[in-house]
Amino acid sequence: MGKLDKLSKFLSLILRHKPEAANIELDEHGWANVEDLIIGINQTGRKINLEILEEIVAADQKQRYSFNADKTLLRANQGHSIPVDVELTEQKPPEFLYHGTAERFLGSIMTEGLKPMSRLYIHLSKDIETACKVGKRHGTPAVLQINSEKMHQDGYKFYLSANGVWLTKQISPIYFTLIEHIEK
Ligand code: HQG
């Protein structure tokens, strides 16, 4: 893993899960003060400045982070485990969305339904391929097709994060089916 990738991983940890790792706090909307963030990261022995931070944010493949307009604040667009309100926009989902998971979780998922586990929301993708990649992070992948249009009709809320990840709070097994043939 390159230097910037390592810093980006650490940034995810700070902005989504553990701001105290850089000795900072996030505000209620998940924003970190950029000056404090840079000082905090440098205090951990890592080397970062505004230029490097801007490069990480701009180059991020999943567009995980956003600055505010004057670049004094930075936050993660989604993926938090700590309770912040990143002002997600509620939106009508497409007919189907997909959730990538690992085969070993299927037993529990098929009985309990999908839960956010340690995060604030369940993460959903708009295509099978992306969901498959998400699943591979946990082991042999399995992909569930979510009947999101039906859920929406039944009153469940969906949100679209600033970087295109669909989010919802819980999904009962009546709303999903396992896709049988995916690339493992
Ligand atoms: C599973 C990455 C047992 C769930 C990705 C998942 C994503 C259950 C795991 C983002 C369950 C939680 C999030 C149940 C759900 N019983 N297991 N009832 N309900 N699970 O990492 O969706 O690169 O918190 O299927 O691209 O894998 O970090 O969520 O396997 O967008 O930006 O519990 O993280 O983005 O795992 O990944 P996670 P996720 P980043």
Short mmCIF file of C-alpha atoms and ligand atoms in Angstrom, two decimals:
data_model
loop_
_atom_site.label_atom_id
_atom_site.label_comp_id
_atom_site.label_asym_id
_atom_site.label_seq_id
_atom_site.Cartn_x
_atom_site.Cartn_y
_atom_site.Cartn_z
CA MET A 1 0.00 0.00 0.00
CA GLY A 2 1.34 3.45 -0.95
CA LYS A 3 1.92 6.29 1.49
CA LEU A 4 -1.20 8.17 0.40
CA ASP A 5 -3.36 5.02 0.65
CA LYS A 6 -2.18 4.50 4.20
CA LEU A 7 -2.96 8.11 5.07
CA SER A 8 -6.36 7.77 3.42
CA LYS A 9 -7.16 4.69 5.52
CA PHE A 10 -6.21 6.63 8.64
CA LEU A 11 -8.36 9.55 7.49
CA SER A 12 -11.35 7.17 7.10
CA LEU A 13 -10.79 5.91 10.62
CA ILE A 14 -10.71 9.47 12.01
CA LEU A 15 -13.65 10.84 10.03
CA ARG A 16 -15.96 7.81 10.29
CA HIS A 17 -15.14 5.97 13.48
CA LYS A 18 -12.53 7.37 15.80
CA PRO A 19 -11.71 11.12 15.68
CA GLU A 20 -9.85 10.74 18.97
CA ALA A 21 -7.16 8.82 17.04
CA ALA A 22 -6.04 12.28 15.84
CA ASN A 23 -7.06 13.98 19.06
CA ILE A 24 -9.93 15.90 17.40
CA GLU A 25 -13.72 16.05 17.62
CA LEU A 26 -16.26 16.10 14.80
CA ASP A 27 -19.23 18.46 14.93
CA GLU A 28 -22.82 17.17 14.76
CA HIS A 29 -22.65 17.14 10.94
CA GLY A 30 -19.48 15.09 10.88
CA TRP A 31 -17.14 17.97 10.02
CA ALA A 32 -13.53 18.07 11.20
CA ASN A 33 -11.69 21.38 11.37
CA VAL A 34 -8.96 21.04 8.71
CA GLU A 35 -6.25 22.88 10.68
CA ASP A 36 -6.84 20.74 13.79
CA LEU A 37 -6.99 17.61 11.65
CA ILE A 38 -3.60 18.31 10.08
CA ILE A 39 -2.04 19.10 13.46
CA GLY A 40 -3.62 15.98 14.97
CA ILE A 41 -2.42 13.65 12.22
CA ASN A 42 1.12 15.07 12.40
CA GLN A 43 1.10 14.51 16.15
CA THR A 44 0.68 10.77 15.51
CA GLY A 45 4.02 10.75 13.69
CA ARG A 46 2.51 10.76 10.20
CA LYS A 47 3.40 13.57 7.79
CA ILE A 48 0.58 15.54 6.20
CA ASN A 49 -0.12 19.10 5.09
CA LEU A 50 -3.01 20.81 3.29
CA GLU A 51 -1.60 19.99 -0.13
CA ILE A 52 -1.34 16.26 0.63
CA LEU A 53 -4.80 16.27 2.22
CA GLU A 54 -6.26 17.92 -0.90
CA GLU A 55 -4.55 15.32 -3.07
CA ILE A 56 -5.99 12.44 -1.03
CA VAL A 57 -9.49 13.90 -1.20
CA ALA A 58 -9.32 14.62 -4.95
CA ALA A 59 -7.74 11.28 -5.90
CA ASP A 60 -10.02 9.10 -3.77
CA GLN A 61 -11.53 6.40 -6.02
CA LYS A 62 -14.80 6.29 -4.09
CA GLN A 63 -14.94 10.05 -3.40
CA ARG A 64 -15.11 9.25 0.29
CA TYR A 65 -14.49 12.80 1.57
CA SER A 66 -15.81 16.32 0.99
CA PHE A 67 -14.48 19.74 1.92
CA ASN A 68 -16.82 22.62 2.68
CA ALA A 69 -16.74 25.59 0.27
CA ASP A 70 -13.71 27.37 1.77
CA LYS A 71 -11.86 24.15 2.63
CA THR A 72 -11.75 24.88 6.35
CA LEU A 73 -13.77 21.72 7.13
CA LEU A 74 -13.60 18.12 5.91
CA ARG A 75 -15.92 15.14 6.44
CA ALA A 76 -16.55 11.60 5.21
CA ASN A 77 -19.55 11.34 2.89
CA GLN A 78 -20.78 8.07 4.40
CA GLY A 79 -19.71 4.96 6.27
CA HIS A 80 -19.80 6.34 9.82
CA SER A 81 -20.17 4.29 12.96
CA ILE A 82 -20.35 7.37 15.20
CA PRO A 83 -23.69 9.20 15.29
CA VAL A 84 -23.30 12.24 13.02
CA ASP A 85 -25.85 13.75 10.67
CA VAL A 86 -24.15 14.28 7.31
CA GLU A 87 -27.37 15.80 5.90
CA LEU A 88 -28.15 12.91 3.57
CA THR A 89 -30.80 13.52 0.94
CA GLU A 90 -33.76 11.20 1.06
CA GLN A 91 -34.45 9.90 -2.43
CA LYS A 92 -36.67 7.48 -4.31
CA PRO A 93 -34.51 4.42 -5.07
CA PRO A 94 -34.36 2.52 -8.37
CA GLU A 95 -36.41 -0.67 -8.73
CA PHE A 96 -33.53 -2.83 -7.46
CA LEU A 97 -30.41 -2.19 -5.39
CA TYR A 98 -27.70 -4.69 -4.41
CA HIS A 99 -25.94 -5.60 -1.19
CA GLY A 100 -22.61 -7.39 -1.21
CA THR A 101 -21.80 -9.61 1.72
CA ALA A 102 -19.91 -12.82 2.53
CA GLU A 103 -21.42 -16.29 2.18
CA ARG A 104 -20.75 -17.02 5.83
CA PHE A 105 -23.14 -14.24 6.92
CA LEU A 106 -26.05 -15.51 4.82
CA GLY A 107 -27.54 -17.82 7.46
CA SER A 108 -27.99 -14.99 9.91
CA ILE A 109 -28.99 -12.45 7.22
CA MET A 110 -31.69 -14.76 5.82
CA THR A 111 -33.31 -15.07 9.26
CA GLU A 112 -32.69 -11.63 10.81
CA GLY A 113 -32.64 -9.53 7.68
CA LEU A 114 -29.93 -6.99 6.87
CA LYS A 115 -28.79 -4.74 9.70
CA PRO A 116 -26.35 -1.83 9.75
CA MET A 117 -24.14 -3.76 12.22
CA SER A 118 -21.48 -1.32 13.45
CA ARG A 119 -22.40 1.47 10.98
CA LEU A 120 -25.33 3.89 10.97
CA TYR A 121 -26.82 2.49 7.72
CA ILE A 122 -26.80 -0.57 5.48
CA HIS A 123 -24.77 0.14 2.36
CA LEU A 124 -26.31 -0.65 -1.02
CA SER A 125 -24.92 -0.45 -4.54
CA LYS A 126 -26.69 0.24 -7.80
CA ASP A 127 -25.00 -2.60 -9.66
CA ILE A 128 -24.09 -6.23 -8.96
CA GLU A 129 -20.41 -5.78 -9.79
CA THR A 130 -19.87 -3.08 -7.15
CA ALA A 131 -21.80 -5.12 -4.58
CA CYS A 132 -19.60 -8.11 -5.37
CA LYS A 133 -16.46 -6.06 -4.65
CA VAL A 134 -17.92 -4.93 -1.33
CA GLY A 135 -18.70 -8.58 -0.46
CA LYS A 136 -15.17 -9.74 -1.30
CA ARG A 137 -13.82 -7.57 1.52
CA HIS A 138 -15.41 -10.06 3.94
CA GLY A 139 -14.70 -13.41 2.24
CA THR A 140 -16.36 -15.46 -0.50
CA PRO A 141 -18.84 -12.93 -1.84
CA ALA A 142 -22.62 -13.24 -2.03
CA VAL A 143 -24.90 -10.62 -3.54
CA LEU A 144 -28.47 -9.90 -2.51
CA GLN A 145 -30.93 -8.19 -4.81
CA ILE A 146 -33.06 -5.75 -2.84
CA ASN A 147 -36.57 -4.93 -3.97
CA SER A 148 -36.01 -1.27 -3.16
CA GLU A 149 -38.98 0.04 -5.12
CA LYS A 150 -41.32 -2.17 -3.11
CA MET A 151 -39.67 -1.10 0.16
CA HIS A 152 -40.09 2.53 -0.82
CA GLN A 153 -43.75 1.95 -1.63
CA ASP A 154 -44.10 0.38 1.82
CA GLY A 155 -42.73 3.54 3.45
CA TYR A 156 -39.04 2.74 4.02
CA LYS A 157 -36.68 5.66 3.52
CA PHE A 158 -33.63 5.59 1.28
CA TYR A 159 -30.78 8.08 1.17
CA LEU A 160 -28.15 8.75 -1.46
CA SER A 161 -24.77 9.86 -0.09
CA ALA A 162 -22.71 12.59 -1.75
CA ASN A 163 -20.56 9.83 -3.29
CA GLY A 164 -23.39 7.72 -4.71
CA VAL A 165 -23.83 5.05 -2.02
CA TRP A 166 -27.46 4.13 -1.27
CA LEU A 167 -28.27 3.83 2.40
CA THR A 168 -31.17 2.52 4.45
CA LYS A 169 -31.68 1.48 8.08
CA GLN A 170 -32.86 -2.15 7.94
CA ILE A 171 -34.13 -4.67 5.41
CA SER A 172 -36.47 -7.54 6.20
CA PRO A 173 -35.82 -10.85 4.34
CA ILE A 174 -39.14 -10.43 2.53
CA TYR A 175 -37.47 -7.71 0.42
CA PHE A 176 -34.40 -9.54 -0.89
CA THR A 177 -33.31 -12.59 -2.83
CA LEU A 178 -29.89 -14.16 -3.29
CA ILE A 179 -28.40 -13.79 -6.75
CA GLU A 180 -27.32 -17.27 -7.78
CA HIS A 181 -24.58 -16.63 -10.33
CA ILE A 182 -21.87 -14.13 -9.56
CA GLU A 183 -18.11 -14.09 -10.18
CA LYS A 184 -16.51 -15.39 -6.97
C1 HQG B 1 -23.21 -7.97 7.29
C2 HQG B 1 -16.83 0.03 2.07
C3 HQG B 1 -24.86 -11.05 9.93
C4 HQG B 1 -23.17 -7.15 6.03
C5 HQG B 1 -17.78 -0.63 1.10
C6 HQG B 1 -21.71 -6.84 5.92
C7 HQG B 1 -19.15 -0.21 1.58
C8 HQG B 1 -24.91 -9.14 8.69
C9 HQG B 1 -21.25 -6.76 7.38
C10 HQG B 1 -18.96 0.19 3.01
C11 HQG B 1 -26.26 -8.93 9.02
C12 HQG B 1 -20.99 -5.35 7.85
C13 HQG B 1 -19.76 -0.69 3.92
C14 HQG B 1 -26.89 -9.88 9.85
C15 HQG B 1 -25.64 -7.33 7.73
N1 HQG B 1 -26.17 -10.91 10.28
N2 HQG B 1 -24.21 -10.19 9.14
N3 HQG B 1 -28.18 -9.77 10.21
N4 HQG B 1 -26.69 -7.80 8.42
N5 HQG B 1 -24.54 -8.12 7.89
O1 HQG B 1 -18.07 -3.27 6.57
O2 HQG B 1 -21.64 -3.08 3.63
O3 HQG B 1 -14.09 1.32 1.18
O4 HQG B 1 -19.94 -2.55 8.13
O5 HQG B 1 -23.67 -7.89 4.93
O6 HQG B 1 -17.52 -0.26 -0.22
O7 HQG B 1 -19.53 -4.47 3.94
O8 HQG B 1 -14.84 1.66 3.52
O9 HQG B 1 -20.46 -2.98 5.78
O10 HQG B 1 -21.02 -7.88 5.27
O11 HQG B 1 -19.72 0.85 0.87
O12 HQG B 1 -15.33 3.37 1.78
O13 HQG B 1 -22.31 -7.31 8.15
O14 HQG B 1 -17.56 0.06 3.27
O15 HQG B 1 -16.50 1.30 1.68
O16 HQG B 1 -19.79 -4.90 7.25
O17 HQG B 1 -19.36 -2.04 3.76
P1 HQG B 1 -19.49 -3.38 6.99
P2 HQG B 1 -20.29 -3.24 4.21
P3 HQG B 1 -15.10 1.95 2.07
#
